[in-house]
């Protein structure tokens, strides 16, 4: 499968932002915590959801899609806390079954997590937090085995606000004895979404949306299933905004939430993108060539590392030189080689990328190295002359719900071919 992108005119119209991959996979994992039927709505139609369904099925939770954007998950209480390698290896978020399994069933055997291959992705903070609550870990070549007789509350200070570690400590703490405090917790909108679903299930969580979460454990019989609408995907929203920006278009991005993207919107504005929050979305316009800026990735509310390939793609056609600094994943510049095949002028220096804007990108065959970088190459292809053929699009399909259809709906000249 490939995505073929032709040079496109200004994008116009309206696009709907789907639910967030980085939320739905975690929401699915917490169905392990309590028996019952869960109805998730605004579920993105992406491959990672299917992979998570496979993993949950192996553990004992059944799932059924209703239409394209609804998912019903059923936990009948018959859970085997062993996560097989075949599913775990395919997505990073599979590590999110660790907290619920240890918290609810007292043990978890998990093959080491997979997902996007951008450098080392340790889980020491997950382990440290759960150990502080009384869990013990054996690490071996195949994965991890965690056991806990009775988890107890603890005060845990994360040396870095890791998204995954915050989630696993949080989901284990929901059923621990006493109070768990997570200091320097990650506070991404997707974590707020997870907290909200847990509270609806009967969990007791204070400090939601702040960097200090306080969780008072409840008894297993106090937790119950719930229905939940997945928060919209700020990274997919940013993808459409960047596509409008490079093509100098005029689009209403329905479902994009300004309060989840404040810092990014400020940077886009500095580049010359007009963004006006309206009820239920953002009106995005761009008339002139973009202006180069410098930016650095940081944990939320900073500029997310997932936005970076999009911003680097925008800098590639901006007026001037911009420096992108990666503070989270040192290896996350590999896609730059692909962007350079389109004529981008980028020099990597340690964890900085120096991008000199060019007047015109040139279409070429490229490979999608991961989800976000793949999308950024598609967006760049919109303003490259001729044809850009993006291969390895299974990466894009992991996290983007009909990227091609949504861009085509805005007038982009883009198709999929097998
Ligand atoms: C999540 C997102 C990913 C996003 C990232 C940062 C999912 C499925 N993935 O990944 O798209 O790019 O947040 O916003 O939601 N770290 C440690 N030790 C740990 C855990 C993390 O050193 O135990 C480091 C990592 O190596 C990395 C940084 O912390 O440098 C961020 O990792 P983390 O916030 O945990 O990201 P993920 O949850 O893996």
Coordinates of C-alpha atoms and ligand atoms in Angstrom, one line a residue:
X1 CA 0.0 0.0 0.0
X2 CA 1.1 3.5 -0.8
X3 CA -0.2 7.0 -0.6
X4 CA 0.2 9.0 -3.7
X5 CA 0.1 12.8 -3.2
X6 CA 0.1 15.3 -6.1
X7 CA 0.9 19.0 -5.7
X8 CA -2.4 20.5 -4.4
X9 CA -4.1 23.8 -4.4
X10 CA -5.2 25.6 -1.2
X11 CA -7.2 23.3 1.0
X12 CA -10.7 24.5 1.7
X13 CA -13.8 23.3 3.5
X14 CA -14.3 21.5 6.8
X15 CA -12.7 18.5 8.4
X16 CA -13.7 16.5 11.5
X17 CA -11.0 15.6 14.0
X18 CA -11.3 12.0 15.1
X19 CA -10.8 10.6 18.6
X20 CA -7.3 10.3 20.0
X21 CA -5.2 7.2 19.6
X22 CA -3.2 8.1 22.7
X23 CA -6.4 8.2 24.7
X24 CA -8.5 5.3 23.4
X25 CA -5.8 2.7 23.8
X26 CA -5.5 3.6 27.5
X27 CA -9.3 3.7 28.0
X28 CA -9.5 0.3 26.5
X29 CA -6.9 -1.0 29.0
X30 CA -8.8 0.1 32.1
X31 CA -11.7 -2.2 31.2
X32 CA -9.5 -4.8 32.8
X33 CA -10.2 -3.2 36.2
X34 CA -13.9 -4.1 36.6
X35 CA -16.4 -6.5 35.2
X36 CA -19.2 -5.3 32.9
X37 CA -19.9 -3.8 29.5
X38 CA -18.1 -0.6 28.4
X39 CA -19.3 1.5 25.4
X40 CA -16.6 3.8 24.0
X41 CA -17.7 6.4 21.4
X42 CA -15.6 8.6 19.1
X43 CA -13.2 5.7 18.7
X44 CA -10.8 6.4 15.8
X45 CA -10.8 3.8 13.1
X46 CA -7.1 3.0 13.3
X47 CA -5.0 -0.2 13.3
X48 CA -3.8 0.3 16.8
X49 CA -7.3 -0.1 18.2
X50 CA -7.6 -3.5 16.5
X51 CA -4.2 -4.5 18.0
X52 CA -5.4 -3.4 21.4
X53 CA -8.6 -5.4 20.9
X54 CA -6.4 -8.5 20.1
X55 CA -4.4 -8.0 23.2
X56 CA -7.4 -7.5 25.4
X57 CA -9.0 -10.6 23.9
X58 CA -5.9 -12.6 24.8
X59 CA -6.3 -11.4 28.4
X60 CA -10.0 -12.1 28.5
X61 CA -11.9 -8.9 27.5
X62 CA -14.1 -9.3 24.4
X63 CA -14.7 -6.4 22.0
X64 CA -17.1 -5.6 19.2
X65 CA -17.1 -2.6 16.9
X66 CA -20.5 -1.0 16.4
X67 CA -20.3 1.0 13.2
X68 CA -16.9 2.6 12.6
X69 CA -16.6 4.8 15.6
X70 CA -18.0 2.8 18.5
X71 CA -16.5 0.0 20.5
X72 CA -18.2 -2.2 23.1
X73 CA -15.8 -4.1 25.4
X74 CA -17.0 -6.8 27.8
X75 CA -15.1 -8.0 30.9
X76 CA -16.8 -11.1 32.3
X77 CA -14.2 -11.4 35.0
X78 CA -12.4 -14.3 33.4
X79 CA -9.0 -12.6 33.0
X80 CA -5.6 -14.3 32.5
X81 CA -3.0 -11.7 33.3
X82 CA -0.5 -12.9 30.7
X83 CA 0.1 -10.5 27.7
X84 CA 1.5 -12.5 24.7
X85 CA 4.4 -11.2 22.7
X86 CA 2.6 -11.2 19.4
X87 CA 0.2 -8.4 20.5
X88 CA 2.4 -6.6 22.9
X89 CA 5.2 -6.2 20.4
X90 CA 3.0 -4.3 18.0
X91 CA 2.2 -1.2 20.1
X92 CA 3.8 0.8 22.8
X93 CA 0.4 1.3 24.6
X94 CA 0.3 -2.4 25.4
X95 CA 2.4 -1.6 28.4
X96 CA -0.8 0.1 29.7
X97 CA -2.2 -3.2 30.8
X98 CA 0.5 -3.5 33.5
X99 CA -1.2 -1.1 36.0
X100 CA -4.7 -2.6 35.8
X101 CA -3.4 -6.2 35.9
X102 CA -1.2 -5.7 38.9
X103 CA -3.7 -3.6 40.7
X104 CA -6.7 -5.9 40.1
X105 CA -5.2 -9.4 39.7
X106 CA -1.9 -9.2 41.6
X107 CA 0.3 -10.2 38.8
X108 CA 1.2 -9.4 35.2
X109 CA 3.4 -11.2 32.7
X110 CA 4.1 -8.8 29.8
X111 CA 6.5 -9.1 26.8
X112 CA 8.5 -5.9 26.4
X113 CA 6.5 -3.2 24.7
X114 CA 6.9 -2.3 21.0
X115 CA 5.5 0.6 19.0
X116 CA 7.2 3.4 17.1
X117 CA 10.9 2.7 16.8
X118 CA 12.4 6.0 17.9
X119 CA 15.2 5.2 20.1
X120 CA 15.3 3.7 23.6
X121 CA 11.9 3.6 25.4
X122 CA 12.7 2.5 29.0
X123 CA 10.0 1.7 31.6
X124 CA 12.1 2.3 34.7
X125 CA 9.7 4.9 36.0
X126 CA 6.7 2.6 35.6
X127 CA 8.6 0.0 37.6
X128 CA 9.9 2.4 40.2
X129 CA 6.3 3.7 40.9
X130 CA 4.8 0.3 41.2
X131 CA 7.6 -1.0 43.4
X132 CA 7.0 1.9 45.7
X133 CA 3.4 0.6 46.0
X134 CA 4.6 -2.9 46.9
X135 CA 4.9 -4.7 43.6
X136 CA 8.0 -6.8 42.8
X137 CA 9.5 -7.2 39.3
X138 CA 11.5 -9.7 37.5
X139 CA 13.0 -8.5 34.3
X140 CA 14.1 -11.1 31.8
X141 CA 15.0 -11.2 28.1
X142 CA 11.4 -11.9 27.1
X143 CA 9.7 -9.3 29.2
X144 CA 8.6 -8.5 32.7
X145 CA 6.8 -10.3 35.5
X146 CA 5.2 -8.2 38.1
X147 CA 3.6 -9.5 41.3
X148 CA 1.9 -7.8 44.2
X149 CA 0.0 -9.4 47.1
X150 CA -1.5 -6.1 48.3
X151 CA -0.7 -2.8 46.7
X152 CA -0.5 0.1 49.1
X153 CA -0.6 3.8 48.6
X154 CA 2.7 5.7 48.3
X155 CA 4.0 9.1 47.4
X156 CA 5.8 8.8 44.1
X157 CA 7.9 11.6 42.6
X158 CA 8.5 11.1 38.9
X159 CA 11.9 12.5 37.8
X160 CA 10.3 13.1 34.4
X161 CA 6.5 13.5 33.8
X162 CA 6.3 10.3 31.7
X163 CA 2.9 9.7 30.1
X164 CA 3.0 6.0 30.3
X165 CA 4.4 5.8 33.9
X166 CA 1.8 8.2 35.2
X167 CA -0.9 6.1 33.6
X168 CA 0.3 2.8 34.9
X169 CA 0.8 4.1 38.5
X170 CA -2.6 5.8 38.3
X171 CA -4.4 2.7 37.1
X172 CA -2.8 0.5 39.7
X173 CA -3.4 3.0 42.5
X174 CA -7.2 3.1 41.9
X175 CA -7.5 -0.3 43.8
X176 CA -4.5 0.1 46.2
X177 CA -5.0 0.4 49.9
X178 CA -4.7 4.0 51.0
X179 CA -3.6 7.1 49.2
X180 CA -1.2 7.3 46.3
X181 CA 0.3 10.7 45.3
X182 CA 2.0 11.1 42.0
X183 CA 4.2 14.2 42.0
X184 CA 5.4 15.6 38.7
X185 CA 2.7 13.6 37.0
X186 CA 2.1 14.0 33.2
X187 CA -1.0 16.1 32.5
X188 CA -1.7 15.6 28.8
X189 CA -5.4 15.9 27.8
X190 CA -5.4 12.2 27.2
X191 CA -4.5 11.6 30.9
X192 CA -7.3 13.9 31.9
X193 CA -9.6 11.8 29.7
X194 CA -8.4 8.6 31.4
X195 CA -8.9 10.1 34.8
X196 CA -12.4 11.1 33.9
X197 CA -13.3 7.6 32.8
X198 CA -11.8 6.1 35.9
X199 CA -13.8 8.5 38.1
X200 CA -17.0 7.5 36.2
X201 CA -16.1 3.9 37.0
X202 CA -16.0 4.7 40.7
X203 CA -12.3 5.7 41.3
X204 CA -11.4 8.4 43.7
X205 CA -8.9 10.8 42.0
X206 CA -8.1 14.4 43.0
X207 CA -5.9 16.9 41.1
X208 CA -7.0 15.8 37.7
X209 CA -5.3 18.0 35.0
X210 CA -2.5 19.0 37.4
X211 CA 1.0 17.7 38.0
X212 CA 0.0 16.2 41.4
X213 CA -2.5 13.4 41.2
X214 CA -3.9 12.0 44.5
X215 CA -5.6 8.7 44.2
X216 CA -7.5 7.1 47.2
X217 CA -7.9 3.4 46.6
X218 CA -11.3 1.9 46.5
X219 CA -12.4 -1.8 46.8
X220 CA -12.8 -3.8 43.6
X221 CA -16.6 -4.1 44.1
X222 CA -16.8 -0.3 44.1
X223 CA -15.6 -0.1 40.5
X224 CA -18.0 -0.7 37.7
X225 CA -18.2 -0.4 33.9
X226 CA -19.1 2.8 32.2
X227 CA -19.7 4.5 28.8
X228 CA -17.2 7.1 27.6
X229 CA -16.6 9.4 24.7
X230 CA -12.9 9.5 23.6
X231 CA -11.3 13.0 23.6
X232 CA -10.5 14.4 20.2
X233 CA -7.0 13.9 18.8
X234 CA -4.8 17.0 19.1
X235 CA -2.1 15.5 16.9
X236 CA -4.5 14.7 14.1
X237 CA -5.9 18.2 14.5
X238 CA -2.4 19.7 14.2
X239 CA -1.9 17.6 11.1
X240 CA -4.8 19.2 9.3
X241 CA -3.8 22.7 10.5
X242 CA -0.3 22.1 9.1
X243 CA -1.8 20.9 5.8
X244 CA -3.9 24.1 5.6
X245 CA -0.9 26.2 6.5
X246 CA 1.5 24.8 3.8
X247 CA -1.1 25.0 1.1
X248 CA -2.3 28.5 2.2
X249 CA -5.8 27.3 2.6
X250 CA -9.0 28.1 4.5
X251 CA -10.5 25.3 6.6
X252 CA -12.7 24.8 9.6
X253 CA -11.1 22.1 11.8
X254 CA -14.1 20.7 13.6
X255 CA -13.5 19.2 17.0
X256 CA -10.0 20.8 17.4
X257 CA -9.8 22.1 21.0
X258 CA -7.8 25.3 21.4
X259 CA -7.4 24.6 25.2
X260 CA -5.5 21.4 24.4
X261 CA -3.1 23.1 21.9
X262 CA -2.4 26.5 23.3
X263 CA 1.3 26.6 23.0
X264 CA 1.2 25.0 19.5
X265 CA -1.4 27.6 18.4
X266 CA 0.9 30.4 19.5
X267 CA 3.8 28.9 17.5
X268 CA 1.6 28.4 14.4
X269 CA 0.5 32.1 14.8
X270 CA 4.2 33.2 14.9
X271 CA 4.6 31.4 11.6
X272 CA 1.8 33.3 10.1
X273 CA -1.1 30.8 10.4
X274 CA -4.4 32.5 11.3
X275 CA -6.2 30.4 13.9
X276 CA -9.5 31.6 15.3
X277 CA -11.2 29.5 17.9
X278 CA -15.0 29.1 17.3
X279 CA -17.6 27.0 18.8
X280 CA -16.6 23.4 18.4
X281 CA -13.5 23.9 16.4
X282 CA -10.8 26.2 14.9
X283 CA -11.0 28.3 11.8
X284 CA -7.6 28.1 10.1
X285 CA -6.4 30.3 7.3
X286 CA -3.0 31.1 5.8
X287 CA -2.4 33.6 3.0
X288 CA 1.4 34.0 2.8
X289 CA 4.5 32.0 2.9
X290 CA 5.2 30.7 6.4
X291 CA 7.8 32.4 8.6
X292 CA 10.5 30.2 10.2
X293 CA 10.6 29.9 14.0
X294 CA 12.7 28.0 16.6
X295 CA 10.9 25.6 18.9
X296 CA 11.7 22.8 21.4
X297 CA 9.7 19.8 22.4
X298 CA 8.6 19.5 26.0
X299 CA 6.1 17.5 28.1
X300 CA 2.6 19.0 28.1
X301 CA 1.7 21.8 28.1
X302 CA 4.8 22.3 26.0
X303 CA 5.1 21.5 22.3
X304 CA 4.6 17.7 22.0
X305 CA 7.2 15.6 20.4
X306 CA 4.4 14.2 18.2
X307 CA 3.9 17.6 16.6
X308 CA 7.6 17.9 15.7
X309 CA 7.7 16.2 12.3
X310 CA 4.8 18.4 11.2
X311 CA 6.5 21.6 12.3
X312 CA 9.8 20.5 10.7
X313 CA 7.9 19.9 7.5
X314 CA 6.4 23.4 7.7
X315 CA 9.8 24.9 8.4
X316 CA 11.1 23.2 5.3
X317 CA 9.0 25.5 3.1
X318 CA 9.1 28.6 5.4
X319 CA 10.9 31.9 4.8
X320 CA 14.1 31.8 6.8
X321 CA 15.9 29.3 9.0
X322 CA 14.4 27.6 12.1
X323 CA 15.9 25.3 14.7
X324 CA 13.9 22.3 16.1
X325 CA 15.1 20.9 19.4
X326 CA 14.0 17.5 20.5
X327 CA 14.1 17.0 24.3
X328 CA 12.2 13.8 24.6
X329 CA 13.4 11.2 22.1
X330 CA 16.9 11.7 20.8
X331 CA 16.4 9.2 17.9
X332 CA 13.3 11.0 16.6
X333 CA 15.0 12.7 13.6
X334 CA 15.3 9.7 11.4
X335 CA 12.5 10.9 9.1
X336 CA 14.5 14.0 8.1
X337 CA 16.4 11.8 5.5
X338 CA 13.0 11.2 3.9
X339 CA 12.1 14.9 4.0
X340 CA 15.4 15.7 2.4
X341 CA 14.5 13.4 -0.5
X342 CA 11.8 16.0 -1.2
X343 CA 14.4 18.7 -1.4
X344 CA 14.2 20.0 2.2
X345 CA 17.4 21.6 3.5
X346 CA 17.9 20.1 7.0
X347 CA 21.1 19.6 9.1
X348 CA 21.0 17.5 12.2
X349 CA 23.3 18.6 15.1
X350 CA 22.8 16.4 18.2
X351 CA 19.2 16.9 19.3
X352 CA 18.8 19.9 17.1
X353 CA 17.6 20.1 13.5
X354 CA 18.5 23.3 11.6
X355 CA 16.0 23.8 8.8
X356 CA 16.6 26.3 6.0
X357 CA 13.3 26.9 4.2
X358 CA 13.3 26.4 0.5
X359 CA 11.0 28.0 -2.1
X360 CA 9.8 24.6 -3.4
X361 CA 9.8 21.0 -2.5
X362 CA 10.1 18.4 -5.2
X363 CA 8.0 15.2 -5.3
X364 CA 9.8 11.9 -4.8
X365 CA 9.3 8.3 -3.4
X366 CA 9.7 8.3 0.4
X367 CA 9.1 5.9 3.3
X368 CA 7.0 6.6 6.3
X369 CA 9.3 5.8 9.3
X370 CA 6.6 6.2 12.0
X371 CA 3.1 7.4 12.5
X372 CA 3.6 11.2 12.8
X373 CA 6.6 11.4 10.5
X374 CA 4.6 9.5 7.9
X375 CA 1.8 12.1 8.1
X376 CA 4.3 14.9 7.9
X377 CA 5.6 13.5 4.6
X378 CA 2.1 13.3 3.3
X379 CA 1.6 17.0 4.2
X380 CA 4.9 18.0 2.6
X381 CA 3.8 16.1 -0.5
X382 CA 0.9 18.5 -0.9
X383 CA 3.3 21.3 -1.7
X384 CA 6.0 19.4 -3.5
X385 CA 6.0 19.6 -7.3
X386 CA 4.7 16.5 -9.2
X387 CA 4.1 13.3 -7.3
X388 CA 5.2 12.1 -3.9
X389 CA 4.7 8.4 -3.2
X390 CA 4.7 7.5 0.4
X391 CA 5.4 3.8 1.2
X392 CA 5.3 1.9 4.5
X393 CA 1.9 3.5 5.2
X394 CA 1.0 0.8 7.7
X395 CA 2.7 3.2 10.2
X396 CA 0.2 6.0 9.2
X397 CA -2.7 3.6 9.5
X398 CA -1.8 2.8 13.0
X399 CA -2.7 6.3 14.2
X400 CA -4.6 8.2 11.5
X401 CA -8.3 7.7 10.8
X402 CA -8.7 8.1 7.1
X403 CA -6.0 10.7 6.5
X404 CA -6.3 10.3 2.8
X405 CA -10.1 10.6 2.7
X406 CA -10.1 13.6 5.0
X407 CA -7.4 15.5 3.0
X408 CA -9.2 14.6 -0.3
X409 CA -12.4 16.0 1.2
X410 CA -10.5 19.4 1.5
X411 CA -9.5 19.3 -2.1
X412 CA -6.1 17.6 -1.8
X413 CA -5.0 15.5 -4.8
X414 CA -4.3 12.3 -2.9
X415 CA -5.1 8.6 -3.2
X416 CA -4.2 5.2 -1.8
X417 CA -3.0 2.5 -4.0
X418 CA -2.0 -1.1 -3.4
Ligands
LIG1 C1 3.4 8.7 24.9 C2 2.8 8.7 23.5 C3 3.7 9.2 22.5 C4 4.3 10.5 22.8 C5 4.9 10.5 24.2 C6 5.4 11.8 24.7 C7 1.3 6.8 23.7 C8 0.9 5.5 23.3 N1 2.4 7.3 23.2 O1 4.5 7.8 24.9 O2 3.0 9.3 21.2 O3 5.3 10.8 21.9 O4 3.9 10.0 25.2 O5 4.4 12.8 24.7 O6 0.5 7.5 24.4 N2 11.0 7.6 30.0 C9 11.9 7.1 30.9 N3 11.5 6.1 31.7 C10 10.3 5.6 31.7 C11 9.3 6.2 30.8 C12 9.7 7.2 30.0 O7 13.1 7.5 30.9 O8 10.0 4.7 32.5 C13 11.4 8.7 29.1 C14 11.3 8.2 27.6 O9 12.5 7.5 27.2 C15 11.1 9.5 26.9 C16 10.3 10.3 27.8 O10 10.5 9.7 29.1 O11 12.4 10.1 26.7 C17 8.8 10.4 27.5 O12 8.2 9.1 27.6 P1 6.7 9.0 28.0 O13 6.1 10.3 28.4 O14 6.6 7.8 28.9 O15 6.0 8.6 26.6 P2 5.2 7.3 26.2 O16 4.1 7.1 27.3 O17 6.1 6.2 25.9

